mmCIF file of C-alpha atoms in Angstrom:
data_model
loop_
_atom_site.group_PDB
_atom_site.id
_atom_site.type_symbol
_atom_site.label_atom_id
_atom_site.label_comp_id
_atom_site.label_asym_id
_atom_site.label_seq_id
_atom_site.Cartn_x
_atom_site.Cartn_y
_atom_site.Cartn_z
ATOM 1 C CA UNK A 188 0.000 0.000 0.000
ATOM 2 C CA UNK A 189 1.159 3.564 -0.562
ATOM 3 C CA UNK A 190 2.479 5.670 2.229
ATOM 4 C CA UNK A 191 -0.447 7.398 3.901
ATOM 5 C CA UNK A 192 1.547 10.471 4.919
ATOM 6 C CA UNK A 193 2.886 12.501 2.023
ATOM 7 C CA UNK A 194 5.392 15.343 2.267
ATOM 8 C CA UNK A 195 3.771 18.228 0.406
ATOM 9 C CA UNK A 196 6.281 20.992 0.990
ATOM 10 C CA UNK A 197 9.130 21.914 3.258
ATOM 11 C CA UNK A 198 11.341 24.929 3.641
ATOM 12 C CA UNK A 199 14.506 25.610 5.548
ATOM 13 C CA UNK A 200 14.958 29.328 5.834
ATOM 14 C CA UNK A 201 18.074 30.813 4.288
ATOM 15 C CA UNK A 202 17.136 34.227 5.635
ATOM 16 C CA UNK A 203 14.927 35.414 8.448
ATOM 17 C CA UNK A 204 11.195 35.621 7.819
ATOM 18 C CA UNK A 205 8.234 36.762 9.863
ATOM 19 C CA UNK A 206 5.933 34.094 8.453
ATOM 20 C CA UNK A 207 5.718 31.133 6.143
ATOM 21 C CA UNK A 208 2.563 30.369 4.170
ATOM 22 C CA UNK A 209 1.577 27.218 2.351
ATOM 23 C CA UNK A 210 -1.070 28.266 -0.170
ATOM 24 C CA UNK A 211 -3.291 26.489 -2.718
ATOM 25 C CA UNK A 212 -3.244 23.298 -0.690
ATOM 26 C CA UNK A 213 -4.911 20.534 -2.693
ATOM 27 C CA UNK A 214 -8.054 18.985 -1.207
ATOM 28 C CA UNK A 215 -6.742 15.504 -1.945
ATOM 29 C CA UNK A 216 -5.980 14.524 1.624
ATOM 30 C CA UNK A 217 -7.972 13.976 4.789
ATOM 31 C CA UNK A 218 -5.744 15.578 7.405
ATOM 32 C CA UNK A 219 -2.783 17.922 7.379
ATOM 33 C CA UNK A 220 0.253 17.935 9.632
ATOM 34 C CA UNK A 221 2.495 20.964 10.008
ATOM 35 C CA UNK A 222 5.855 20.597 11.749
ATOM 36 C CA UNK A 223 7.659 23.752 12.803
ATOM 37 C CA UNK A 224 11.231 23.326 14.016
ATOM 38 C CA UNK A 225 12.260 26.862 14.715
ATOM 39 C CA UNK A 226 14.018 29.562 16.606
ATOM 40 C CA UNK A 227 12.976 33.202 16.680
ATOM 41 C CA UNK A 228 14.868 36.465 16.867
ATOM 42 C CA UNK A 229 12.952 37.799 19.873
ATOM 43 C CA UNK A 230 10.584 36.494 22.469
ATOM 44 C CA UNK A 231 7.088 36.015 21.136
ATOM 45 C CA UNK A 232 4.347 33.532 20.379
ATOM 46 C CA UNK A 233 4.250 31.155 17.455
ATOM 47 C CA UNK A 234 0.905 31.432 15.706
ATOM 48 C CA UNK A 235 -0.984 29.506 13.066
ATOM 49 C CA UNK A 236 -3.756 30.904 10.865
ATOM 50 C CA UNK A 237 -5.716 29.270 8.068
ATOM 51 C CA UNK A 238 -7.182 30.751 4.888
ATOM 52 C CA UNK A 239 -5.652 34.096 5.828
ATOM 53 C CA UNK A 240 -8.349 34.507 8.454
ATOM 54 C CA UNK A 241 -7.190 37.125 10.955
ATOM 55 C CA UNK A 242 -10.548 37.363 12.719
ATOM 56 C CA UNK A 243 -11.360 36.330 16.235
ATOM 57 C CA UNK A 244 -12.333 32.865 15.048
ATOM 58 C CA UNK A 245 -9.939 30.505 16.773
ATOM 59 C CA UNK A 246 -11.180 28.987 19.995
ATOM 60 C CA UNK A 247 -8.560 27.071 21.896
ATOM 61 C CA UNK A 248 -8.143 25.063 25.016
ATOM 62 C CA UNK A 249 -4.699 24.351 26.366
ATOM 63 C CA UNK A 250 -2.477 22.751 28.911
ATOM 64 C CA UNK A 251 0.669 24.686 29.597
ATOM 65 C CA UNK A 252 3.569 23.664 31.752
ATOM 66 C CA UNK A 253 6.359 25.979 32.759
ATOM 67 C CA UNK A 254 9.514 25.316 34.674
ATOM 68 C CA UNK A 255 8.873 25.919 38.342
ATOM 69 C CA UNK A 256 5.078 26.169 38.179
ATOM 70 C CA UNK A 257 2.186 23.749 38.130
ATOM 71 C CA UNK A 258 0.326 22.807 34.991
ATOM 72 C CA UNK A 259 -2.628 25.006 34.090
ATOM 73 C CA UNK A 260 -5.473 24.975 31.618
ATOM 74 C CA UNK A 261 -6.922 28.010 29.879
ATOM 75 C CA UNK A 262 -9.570 28.670 27.248
ATOM 76 C CA UNK A 263 -9.410 31.608 24.880
ATOM 77 C CA UNK A 264 -10.772 32.850 21.585
ATOM 78 C CA UNK A 265 -8.144 34.615 19.536
ATOM 79 C CA UNK A 266 -7.053 35.591 16.046
ATOM 80 C CA UNK A 267 -4.792 32.567 15.613
ATOM 81 C CA UNK A 268 -3.797 29.297 17.222
ATOM 82 C CA UNK A 269 -1.176 30.496 19.689
ATOM 83 C CA UNK A 270 1.587 28.467 21.250
ATOM 84 C CA UNK A 271 4.425 29.325 23.571
ATOM 85 C CA UNK A 272 2.562 32.032 25.392
ATOM 86 C CA UNK A 273 4.677 34.497 27.329
ATOM 87 C CA UNK A 274 7.950 32.818 26.569
ATOM 88 C CA UNK A 275 10.003 32.659 23.461
ATOM 89 C CA UNK A 276 12.226 30.400 21.492
ATOM 90 C CA UNK A 277 15.179 32.606 20.967
ATOM 91 C CA UNK A 278 18.194 31.642 18.999
ATOM 92 C CA UNK A 279 19.768 29.560 21.717
ATOM 93 C CA UNK A 280 16.584 27.651 22.483
ATOM 94 C CA UNK A 281 14.870 25.966 19.581
ATOM 95 C CA UNK A 282 11.245 24.960 19.675
ATOM 96 C CA UNK A 283 9.155 22.302 18.004
ATOM 97 C CA UNK A 284 5.473 22.670 17.202
ATOM 98 C CA UNK A 285 3.412 19.897 15.615
ATOM 99 C CA UNK A 286 -0.077 20.746 14.339
ATOM 100 C CA UNK A 287 -2.628 18.157 13.226
ATOM 101 C CA UNK A 288 -5.462 19.695 11.209
ATOM 102 C CA UNK A 289 -8.356 17.261 10.895
ATOM 103 C CA UNK A 290 -10.765 16.963 7.948
ATOM 104 C CA UNK A 291 -9.367 20.183 6.523
ATOM 105 C CA UNK A 292 -11.163 19.893 3.193
ATOM 106 C CA UNK A 293 -14.520 18.750 4.562
ATOM 107 C CA UNK A 294 -17.215 21.425 4.490
ATOM 108 C CA UNK A 295 -19.674 19.725 6.845
ATOM 109 C CA UNK A 296 -17.858 20.635 10.041
ATOM 110 C CA UNK A 297 -15.738 23.226 11.760
ATOM 111 C CA UNK A 298 -12.062 22.417 11.857
ATOM 112 C CA UNK A 299 -10.254 21.004 14.872
ATOM 113 C CA UNK A 300 -6.514 21.500 15.226
ATOM 114 C CA UNK A 301 -4.492 19.610 17.811
ATOM 115 C CA UNK A 302 -1.078 21.033 18.612
ATOM 116 C CA UNK A 303 1.860 20.010 20.715
ATOM 117 C CA UNK A 304 4.481 22.665 21.329
ATOM 118 C CA UNK A 305 7.791 22.092 23.030
ATOM 119 C CA UNK A 306 10.802 24.069 23.966
ATOM 120 C CA UNK A 307 13.116 24.306 26.897
ATOM 121 C CA UNK A 308 10.946 26.642 28.969
ATOM 122 C CA UNK A 309 7.415 25.541 28.149
ATOM 123 C CA UNK A 310 5.207 22.692 27.051
ATOM 124 C CA UNK A 311 1.857 23.383 25.371
ATOM 125 C CA UNK A 312 -0.863 20.954 24.366
ATOM 126 C CA UNK A 313 -3.714 22.620 22.518
ATOM 127 C CA UNK A 314 -7.084 21.687 21.108
ATOM 128 C CA UNK A 315 -8.210 24.478 18.817
ATOM 129 C CA UNK A 316 -11.236 25.044 16.650
ATOM 130 C CA UNK A 317 -11.439 27.253 13.595
ATOM 131 C CA UNK A 318 -15.067 28.362 13.645
ATOM 132 C CA UNK A 319 -15.640 27.930 9.931
ATOM 133 C CA UNK A 320 -16.819 25.043 7.773
ATOM 134 C CA UNK A 321 -14.932 26.144 4.651
ATOM 135 C CA UNK A 322 -12.221 23.927 3.255
ATOM 136 C CA UNK A 323 -8.772 25.004 4.362
ATOM 137 C CA UNK A 324 -6.668 25.997 1.377
ATOM 138 C CA UNK A 325 -3.792 27.795 3.057
ATOM 139 C CA UNK A 326 -1.874 27.580 6.300
ATOM 140 C CA UNK A 327 0.246 30.412 7.637
ATOM 141 C CA UNK A 328 2.759 30.073 10.459
ATOM 142 C CA UNK A 329 3.860 33.317 12.077
ATOM 143 C CA UNK A 330 6.698 34.138 14.403
ATOM 144 C CA UNK A 331 6.015 36.748 17.017
ATOM 145 C CA UNK A 332 9.171 38.334 15.675
ATOM 146 C CA UNK A 333 11.076 36.550 12.925
ATOM 147 C CA UNK A 334 12.063 32.977 12.338
ATOM 148 C CA UNK A 335 15.814 32.601 12.279
ATOM 149 C CA UNK A 336 17.935 31.168 9.495
ATOM 150 C CA UNK A 337 17.771 27.392 9.650
ATOM 151 C CA UNK A 338 14.160 27.222 10.759
ATOM 152 C CA UNK A 339 12.433 24.325 9.037
ATOM 153 C CA UNK A 340 8.690 24.210 8.404
ATOM 154 C CA UNK A 341 7.064 21.238 6.713
ATOM 155 C CA UNK A 342 3.566 20.401 5.497
ATOM 156 C CA UNK A 343 2.281 16.851 5.159
ATOM 157 C CA UNK A 344 -0.952 15.418 3.814
ATOM 158 C CA UNK A 345 -2.508 12.289 5.308
ATOM 159 C CA UNK A 346 -4.799 10.203 3.122
ATOM 160 C CA UNK A 347 -7.887 8.314 4.223
ATOM 161 C CA UNK B 101 16.210 39.636 4.553
ATOM 162 C CA UNK B 102 13.041 39.906 6.592
ATOM 163 C CA UNK B 103 9.684 39.133 5.069
ATOM 164 C CA UNK B 104 7.055 36.515 4.506
ATOM 165 C CA UNK B 105 7.419 33.379 2.458
ATOM 166 C CA UNK B 106 4.652 31.804 0.422
ATOM 167 C CA UNK B 107 4.640 28.329 -1.109
ATOM 168 C CA UNK B 108 2.204 27.080 -3.709
ATOM 169 C CA UNK B 109 3.916 24.076 -5.172
ATOM 170 C CA UNK B 110 3.035 20.674 -3.811
ATOM 171 C CA UNK B 111 3.511 17.017 -4.505
ATOM 172 C CA UNK B 112 0.948 15.209 -6.602
ATOM 173 C CA UNK B 113 -2.243 14.184 -4.826
ATOM 174 C CA UNK B 114 -2.967 10.779 -3.393
ATOM 175 C CA UNK B 115 -0.659 8.486 -1.513
ATOM 176 C CA UNK B 116 3.046 8.412 -2.148
ATOM 177 C CA UNK B 117 5.355 5.522 -2.677
ATOM 178 C CA UNK B 118 5.001 2.436 -0.529
ATOM 179 C CA UNK B 119 6.048 3.368 2.967
ATOM 180 C CA UNK B 120 5.933 2.717 6.645
ATOM 181 C CA UNK B 121 2.664 4.495 7.488
ATOM 182 C CA UNK B 122 -0.265 2.969 5.668
ATOM 183 C CA UNK B 123 -3.991 3.475 5.644
ATOM 184 C CA UNK B 124 -5.798 0.272 6.610
ATOM 185 C CA UNK B 125 -9.388 1.483 6.430
ATOM 186 C CA UNK B 126 -11.683 4.468 6.950
ATOM 187 C CA UNK B 127 -15.192 4.278 8.350
ATOM 188 C CA UNK B 128 -17.902 6.886 8.858
ATOM 189 C CA UNK B 129 -20.703 7.290 11.338
ATOM 190 C CA UNK B 130 -24.165 6.280 10.204
ATOM 191 C CA UNK B 131 -26.289 8.540 12.364
ATOM 192 C CA UNK B 132 -27.951 5.514 13.916
ATOM 193 C CA UNK B 133 -25.110 3.704 15.665
ATOM 194 C CA UNK B 134 -22.672 4.664 18.374
ATOM 195 C CA UNK B 135 -20.142 2.036 17.407
ATOM 196 C CA UNK B 136 -17.507 1.748 14.683
ATOM 197 C CA UNK B 137 -15.404 -1.395 14.366
ATOM 198 C CA UNK B 138 -12.349 -2.244 12.327
ATOM 199 C CA UNK B 139 -12.008 -6.013 12.142
ATOM 200 C CA UNK B 140 -9.674 -8.528 10.509
ATOM 201 C CA UNK B 141 -6.808 -6.072 10.888
ATOM 202 C CA UNK B 142 -3.777 -7.364 8.989
ATOM 203 C CA UNK B 143 -0.775 -8.213 11.166
ATOM 204 C CA UNK B 144 1.946 -6.768 8.982
ATOM 205 C CA UNK B 145 2.519 -3.750 11.205
ATOM 206 C CA UNK B 146 4.248 -2.811 14.421
ATOM 207 C CA UNK B 147 1.810 -0.205 15.732
ATOM 208 C CA UNK B 148 -1.705 0.990 14.936
ATOM 209 C CA UNK B 149 -2.993 4.539 14.904
ATOM 210 C CA UNK B 150 -6.619 5.633 14.954
ATOM 211 C CA UNK B 151 -7.355 9.192 13.813
ATOM 212 C CA UNK B 152 -10.871 10.481 14.180
ATOM 213 C CA UNK B 153 -13.264 13.380 14.155
ATOM 214 C CA UNK B 154 -16.406 12.456 16.050
ATOM 215 C CA UNK B 155 -19.745 14.184 16.535
ATOM 216 C CA UNK B 156 -22.573 12.730 18.608
ATOM 217 C CA UNK B 157 -26.257 12.923 17.768
ATOM 218 C CA UNK B 158 -27.124 13.905 21.344
ATOM 219 C CA UNK B 159 -25.553 14.972 24.597
ATOM 220 C CA UNK B 160 -21.874 14.844 25.397
ATOM 221 C CA UNK B 161 -21.137 11.154 25.748
ATOM 222 C CA UNK B 162 -17.641 9.893 26.303
ATOM 223 C CA UNK B 163 -16.034 7.641 23.762
ATOM 224 C CA UNK B 164 -14.209 4.436 24.490
ATOM 225 C CA UNK B 165 -11.956 2.110 22.600
ATOM 226 C CA UNK B 166 -12.234 -1.631 22.937
ATOM 227 C CA UNK B 167 -9.884 -4.236 21.482
ATOM 228 C CA UNK B 168 -10.773 -7.641 20.046
ATOM 229 C CA UNK B 169 -14.348 -7.220 21.268
ATOM 230 C CA UNK B 170 -13.270 -7.861 24.834
ATOM 231 C CA UNK B 171 -15.897 -6.518 27.240
ATOM 232 C CA UNK B 172 -14.342 -8.102 30.324
ATOM 233 C CA UNK B 173 -12.784 -6.181 33.194
ATOM 234 C CA UNK B 174 -9.426 -6.155 31.476
ATOM 235 C CA UNK B 175 -8.753 -2.471 30.921
ATOM 236 C CA UNK B 176 -7.240 0.350 32.916
ATOM 237 C CA UNK B 177 -6.643 3.976 32.048
ATOM 238 C CA UNK B 178 -5.328 7.251 33.401
ATOM 239 C CA UNK B 179 -5.936 10.661 31.997
ATOM 240 C CA UNK B 180 -5.075 14.330 32.302
ATOM 241 C CA UNK B 181 -7.922 16.621 31.310
ATOM 242 C CA UNK B 182 -8.063 20.363 30.806
ATOM 243 C CA UNK B 183 -11.354 22.186 30.837
ATOM 244 C CA UNK B 184 -10.066 25.690 30.290
ATOM 245 C CA UNK B 185 -10.390 26.577 33.949
ATOM 246 C CA UNK B 186 -9.046 23.522 35.715
ATOM 247 C CA UNK B 187 -6.862 20.496 35.252
ATOM 248 C CA UNK B 188 -8.161 17.095 36.287
ATOM 249 C CA UNK B 189 -6.347 13.827 36.590
ATOM 250 C CA UNK B 190 -7.910 10.462 37.280
ATOM 251 C CA UNK B 191 -7.798 6.837 36.398
ATOM 252 C CA UNK B 192 -9.507 3.524 36.874
ATOM 253 C CA UNK B 193 -8.787 -0.172 36.672
ATOM 254 C CA UNK B 194 -11.004 -3.120 35.938
ATOM 255 C CA UNK B 195 -12.928 -1.235 33.305
ATOM 256 C CA UNK B 196 -15.329 -2.932 30.938
ATOM 257 C CA UNK B 197 -17.823 -0.972 28.932
ATOM 258 C CA UNK B 198 -17.456 2.561 30.245
ATOM 259 C CA UNK B 199 -14.265 4.154 29.006
ATOM 260 C CA UNK B 200 -12.206 1.137 28.343
ATOM 261 C CA UNK B 201 -8.946 2.175 26.919
ATOM 262 C CA UNK B 202 -7.862 5.748 26.983
ATOM 263 C CA UNK B 203 -10.192 8.489 28.025
ATOM 264 C CA UNK B 204 -11.695 10.439 25.183
ATOM 265 C CA UNK B 205 -13.439 13.760 25.668
ATOM 266 C CA UNK B 206 -17.178 14.214 25.618
ATOM 267 C CA UNK B 207 -18.429 14.350 22.056
ATOM 268 C CA UNK B 208 -20.274 17.569 21.294
ATOM 269 C CA UNK B 209 -23.311 17.547 19.011
ATOM 270 C CA UNK B 210 -22.060 20.334 16.760
ATOM 271 C CA UNK B 211 -18.325 20.706 17.256
ATOM 272 C CA UNK B 212 -16.137 17.747 16.354
ATOM 273 C CA UNK B 213 -13.885 16.107 18.848
ATOM 274 C CA UNK B 214 -10.696 15.175 17.060
ATOM 275 C CA UNK B 215 -8.127 12.754 18.297
ATOM 276 C CA UNK B 216 -5.281 10.396 17.697
ATOM 277 C CA UNK B 217 -4.993 7.070 19.511
ATOM 278 C CA UNK B 218 -1.774 5.094 19.200
ATOM 279 C CA UNK B 219 -1.902 1.385 19.952
ATOM 280 C CA UNK B 220 1.666 0.359 20.646
ATOM 281 C CA UNK B 221 3.072 -3.014 19.643
ATOM 282 C CA UNK B 222 -0.395 -4.116 18.652
ATOM 283 C CA UNK B 223 0.736 -7.469 17.315
ATOM 284 C CA UNK B 224 3.381 -8.431 19.858
ATOM 285 C CA UNK B 225 2.248 -11.480 21.816
ATOM 286 C CA UNK B 226 4.696 -11.008 24.678
ATOM 287 C CA UNK B 227 3.219 -7.862 26.178
ATOM 288 C CA UNK B 228 -0.031 -6.274 27.210
ATOM 289 C CA UNK B 229 -1.278 -3.544 24.896
ATOM 290 C CA UNK B 230 -0.796 0.126 25.693
ATOM 291 C CA UNK B 231 -2.775 2.911 24.097
ATOM 292 C CA UNK B 232 -2.048 6.600 24.319
ATOM 293 C CA UNK B 233 -4.420 9.283 23.118
ATOM 294 C CA UNK B 234 -4.531 13.002 22.531
ATOM 295 C CA UNK B 235 -7.973 14.315 21.803
ATOM 296 C CA UNK B 236 -10.074 17.367 22.323
ATOM 297 C CA UNK B 237 -12.576 19.941 21.267
ATOM 298 C CA UNK B 238 -12.995 23.403 22.706
ATOM 299 C CA UNK B 239 -14.626 22.085 25.886
ATOM 300 C CA UNK B 240 -12.195 19.391 26.916
ATOM 301 C CA UNK B 241 -8.642 18.469 26.099
ATOM 302 C CA UNK B 242 -7.419 15.035 27.161
ATOM 303 C CA UNK B 243 -4.120 13.223 27.306
ATOM 304 C CA UNK B 244 -4.548 9.622 28.326
ATOM 305 C CA UNK B 245 -2.936 6.249 28.524
ATOM 306 C CA UNK B 246 -4.656 2.911 28.801
ATOM 307 C CA UNK B 247 -3.780 -0.729 28.936
ATOM 308 C CA UNK B 248 -5.538 -3.850 27.783
ATOM 309 C CA UNK B 249 -4.415 -6.726 30.007
ATOM 310 C CA UNK B 250 -3.957 -9.251 27.268
ATOM 311 C CA UNK B 251 -0.945 -10.341 25.243
ATOM 312 C CA UNK B 252 -2.770 -11.597 22.173
ATOM 313 C CA UNK B 253 -2.415 -9.762 18.884
ATOM 314 C CA UNK B 254 -4.957 -7.052 18.190
ATOM 315 C CA UNK B 255 -7.338 -8.101 15.447
ATOM 316 C CA UNK B 256 -10.138 -5.576 15.903
ATOM 317 C CA UNK B 257 -10.540 -2.034 17.193
ATOM 318 C CA UNK B 258 -13.914 -0.707 18.280
ATOM 319 C CA UNK B 259 -14.681 2.944 19.005
ATOM 320 C CA UNK B 260 -17.969 3.459 20.769
ATOM 321 C CA UNK B 261 -20.051 6.066 22.530
ATOM 322 C CA UNK B 262 -21.453 5.645 26.005
ATOM 323 C CA UNK B 263 -24.804 6.731 24.596
ATOM 324 C CA UNK B 264 -26.261 8.001 21.351
ATOM 325 C CA UNK B 265 -24.885 7.686 17.848
ATOM 326 C CA UNK B 266 -22.106 9.049 15.696
ATOM 327 C CA UNK B 267 -23.363 11.483 13.076
ATOM 328 C CA UNK B 268 -22.618 10.892 9.419
ATOM 329 C CA UNK B 269 -19.964 13.607 9.661
ATOM 330 C CA UNK B 270 -17.965 11.426 12.031
ATOM 331 C CA UNK B 271 -14.874 9.857 10.523
ATOM 332 C CA UNK B 272 -12.498 7.158 11.754
ATOM 333 C CA UNK B 273 -9.316 6.136 9.960
ATOM 334 C CA UNK B 274 -7.056 3.291 11.035
ATOM 335 C CA UNK B 275 -3.393 3.311 10.036
ATOM 336 C CA UNK B 276 -0.635 0.766 10.381
ATOM 337 C CA UNK B 277 2.944 1.708 11.196
ATOM 338 C CA UNK B 278 5.712 -0.656 10.202
ATOM 339 C CA UNK B 279 8.756 -1.196 12.320
#
């Protein structure tokens, strides 16, 4: 049988960039996975938006763990899926975010995005909802500042 | 240079070359049943992974996973749940038909609960079977682990609701990972 997870695109930055967008994503797959292995030039949050939607349409529930404090859970509605709140992944401390976007091309349901975010100061686990039933055709990953040279961002499609 | 990057070029659609992560089957809710079963699972894999988006026809029932149709008291689980205002942790042993293996969030009637359940070493006959899950919607977020106290190979996976049915928008896909 063919491999069910297909690498659609990947980029390793040769220069700093404030965001990376994967556009015109084909509707061929069932789920998407985005892997962000990054560092940033200044403290900030890593964010994910779909279909260039900058509205207040992303509900999210999270666990966050910080060094020296107990785990907490928060619920917010924001303009993006936000990870690494209040701390950053600066050049000496890389971070890894993995986003699973379920049924991205299905128009009978809102879209759920599960995310795990790791770096040396913080652990985030997020369940997010994009309050829209439209098919997702683009995914944008934003640095609170800029992604450094060497940051790698990959997009995968998962068949069903 | 500082700016934004945009990519529009992708691989061809469909599955790629033969690989180590393969789709076994996909099943959808019917609107009249709260149970989805994958049976006669081929044994050519190391691990299994169930990916799902589930919507219930009524209420907020919890979803369970049962292996090989075993409804005996042979399951245990522990979970960490976030509700947005609090963090809960709990577990139980000797489980049968409630939340058998892994604890999966209440299934909303309009907002999908999405999740990934990994069944480790599903075909190894020298160890009990461990399942880990990450699942959630915007009401609950759950990390869980469960065990099925049985060393036989997994041949069927059943996802079921405590009550009600899966809507026709519910989707379950089972994958095999080689190793």
